[in-house]
C-alpha cells in the first residue's frame, strides 16, 4: 500500500554553516558533505514519521544545481512525499542564504528512500498515520 500526506510541505530540518574544512579543490563545498547533511535531515524526518529507526535504502534524482560556498547559511528542507508498507520517500532540498542576496537559492535536491527497521535491522511495517 502506498499513501501520501499532501499539504505538509517542506519543513526546515537542519540549518548550519559549512566550514573551510568542507571545501573541495574548486573551493566549493564538497558534494559528499552536502549529501551527508541531506541524508541526516531526511533520516530525522523519516524517523519522526515512522516512529522509530530507519535506514537509507536508496537515493534518487540527486541534482546539484549550484555550488555551495563557505559561510553560506545552509538549510535543509524535508518533505515526506510517499509512504509505503515499510518505506518512506522524502524529498530533500538544500537552500542557501548568501551574503549580499535577498532570497535563498535552491542549490541541491534529491529523493531519499528510508526503510523502517527493527532491532535486527530488518524491515518492519510503519503506521499509515503521521506521527504526532
Ligand atoms: C534497508 C534494508 C534493511 C531493506 O531490506 P530489504 O530486504 O532490501 O527490504 P525489502 O526488499 O523488503 O524492501 C523494503 C522497502 O524498501 C523499498 N526499497 C528497497 N530497495 C529500494 C530501492 N532501491 N529503491 C527504492 N525503494 C526500495 C521496497 O520497495 C520496500 O518498500 P515498501 O515496503 O514500502 O513497499 C536493507 O536493504 C539494508 O540493510 N540496507 C543497508 C542500509 C544501510 O546501511 N544504509 C546506509 C546507512 S543508514
PDB file of N, CA and C in Angstrom, residues 61-68 91-94 105-110:
ATOM      1  N   UNK A  61      17.692  10.702  -8.054  1.00  0.00           N
ATOM      2  CA  UNK A  61      17.476  12.016  -8.675  1.00  0.00           C
ATOM      3  C   UNK A  61      18.233  13.146  -8.026  1.00  0.00           C
ATOM      4  N   UNK A  62      19.455  12.856  -7.556  1.00  0.00           N
ATOM      5  CA  UNK A  62      20.246  13.937  -6.957  1.00  0.00           C
ATOM      6  C   UNK A  62      20.605  14.948  -8.038  1.00  0.00           C
ATOM      7  N   UNK A  63      20.401  16.213  -7.709  1.00  0.00           N
ATOM      8  CA  UNK A  63      20.794  17.253  -8.645  1.00  0.00           C
ATOM      9  C   UNK A  63      21.472  18.387  -7.888  1.00  0.00           C
ATOM     10  N   UNK A  64      22.697  18.672  -8.304  1.00  0.00           N
ATOM     11  CA  UNK A  64      23.453  19.784  -7.728  1.00  0.00           C
ATOM     12  C   UNK A  64      23.284  20.967  -8.674  1.00  0.00           C
ATOM     13  N   UNK A  65      22.386  21.875  -8.338  1.00  0.00           N
ATOM     14  CA  UNK A  65      22.057  22.990  -9.235  1.00  0.00           C
ATOM     15  C   UNK A  65      23.126  24.071  -9.219  1.00  0.00           C
ATOM     16  N   UNK A  66      23.614  24.372  -8.028  1.00  0.00           N
ATOM     17  CA  UNK A  66      24.583  25.466  -7.875  1.00  0.00           C
ATOM     18  C   UNK A  66      25.568  25.090  -6.774  1.00  0.00           C
ATOM     19  N   UNK A  67      26.794  25.641  -6.819  1.00  0.00           N
ATOM     20  CA  UNK A  67      27.746  25.356  -5.749  1.00  0.00           C
ATOM     21  C   UNK A  67      27.329  25.985  -4.420  1.00  0.00           C
ATOM     22  N   UNK A  68      27.818  25.365  -3.358  1.00  0.00           N
ATOM     23  CA  UNK A  68      27.662  25.924  -2.009  1.00  0.00           C
ATOM     24  C   UNK A  68      29.013  26.502  -1.611  1.00  0.00           C
ATOM     25  N   UNK A  91      11.482  13.985  -0.099  1.00  0.00           N
ATOM     26  CA  UNK A  91      12.124  14.950  -0.997  1.00  0.00           C
ATOM     27  C   UNK A  91      12.939  15.900  -0.132  1.00  0.00           C
ATOM     28  N   UNK A  92      14.233  15.967  -0.422  1.00  0.00           N
ATOM     29  CA  UNK A  92      15.139  16.781   0.384  1.00  0.00           C
ATOM     30  C   UNK A  92      15.711  17.897  -0.494  1.00  0.00           C
ATOM     31  N   UNK A  93      15.569  19.112  -0.020  1.00  0.00           N
ATOM     32  CA  UNK A  93      16.085  20.276  -0.741  1.00  0.00           C
ATOM     33  C   UNK A  93      17.085  21.021   0.146  1.00  0.00           C
ATOM     34  N   UNK A  94      18.149  21.515  -0.482  1.00  0.00           N
ATOM     35  CA  UNK A  94      19.081  22.386   0.221  1.00  0.00           C
ATOM     36  C   UNK A  94      18.992  23.777  -0.390  1.00  0.00           C
ATOM     37  N   UNK A 105      18.720  30.491  -2.282  1.00  0.00           N
ATOM     38  CA  UNK A 105      18.933  29.840  -3.576  1.00  0.00           C
ATOM     39  C   UNK A 105      18.788  28.334  -3.375  1.00  0.00           C
ATOM     40  N   UNK A 106      18.009  27.682  -4.266  1.00  0.00           N
ATOM     41  CA  UNK A 106      17.934  26.221  -4.257  1.00  0.00           C
ATOM     42  C   UNK A 106      19.221  25.696  -4.894  1.00  0.00           C
ATOM     43  N   UNK A 107      20.041  24.987  -4.094  1.00  0.00           N
ATOM     44  CA  UNK A 107      21.331  24.528  -4.609  1.00  0.00           C
ATOM     45  C   UNK A 107      21.364  23.029  -4.923  1.00  0.00           C
ATOM     46  N   UNK A 108      20.625  22.237  -4.159  1.00  0.00           N
ATOM     47  CA  UNK A 108      20.692  20.777  -4.337  1.00  0.00           C
ATOM     48  C   UNK A 108      19.357  20.166  -3.937  1.00  0.00           C
ATOM     49  N   UNK A 109      18.970  19.076  -4.629  1.00  0.00           N
ATOM     50  CA  UNK A 109      17.770  18.346  -4.220  1.00  0.00           C
ATOM     51  C   UNK A 109      17.909  16.879  -4.587  1.00  0.00           C
ATOM     52  N   UNK A 110      17.135  16.061  -3.917  1.00  0.00           N
ATOM     53  CA  UNK A 110      17.139  14.637  -4.215  1.00  0.00           C
ATOM     54  C   UNK A 110      16.009  13.939  -3.478  1.00  0.00           C
TER      55      UNK A 110
END
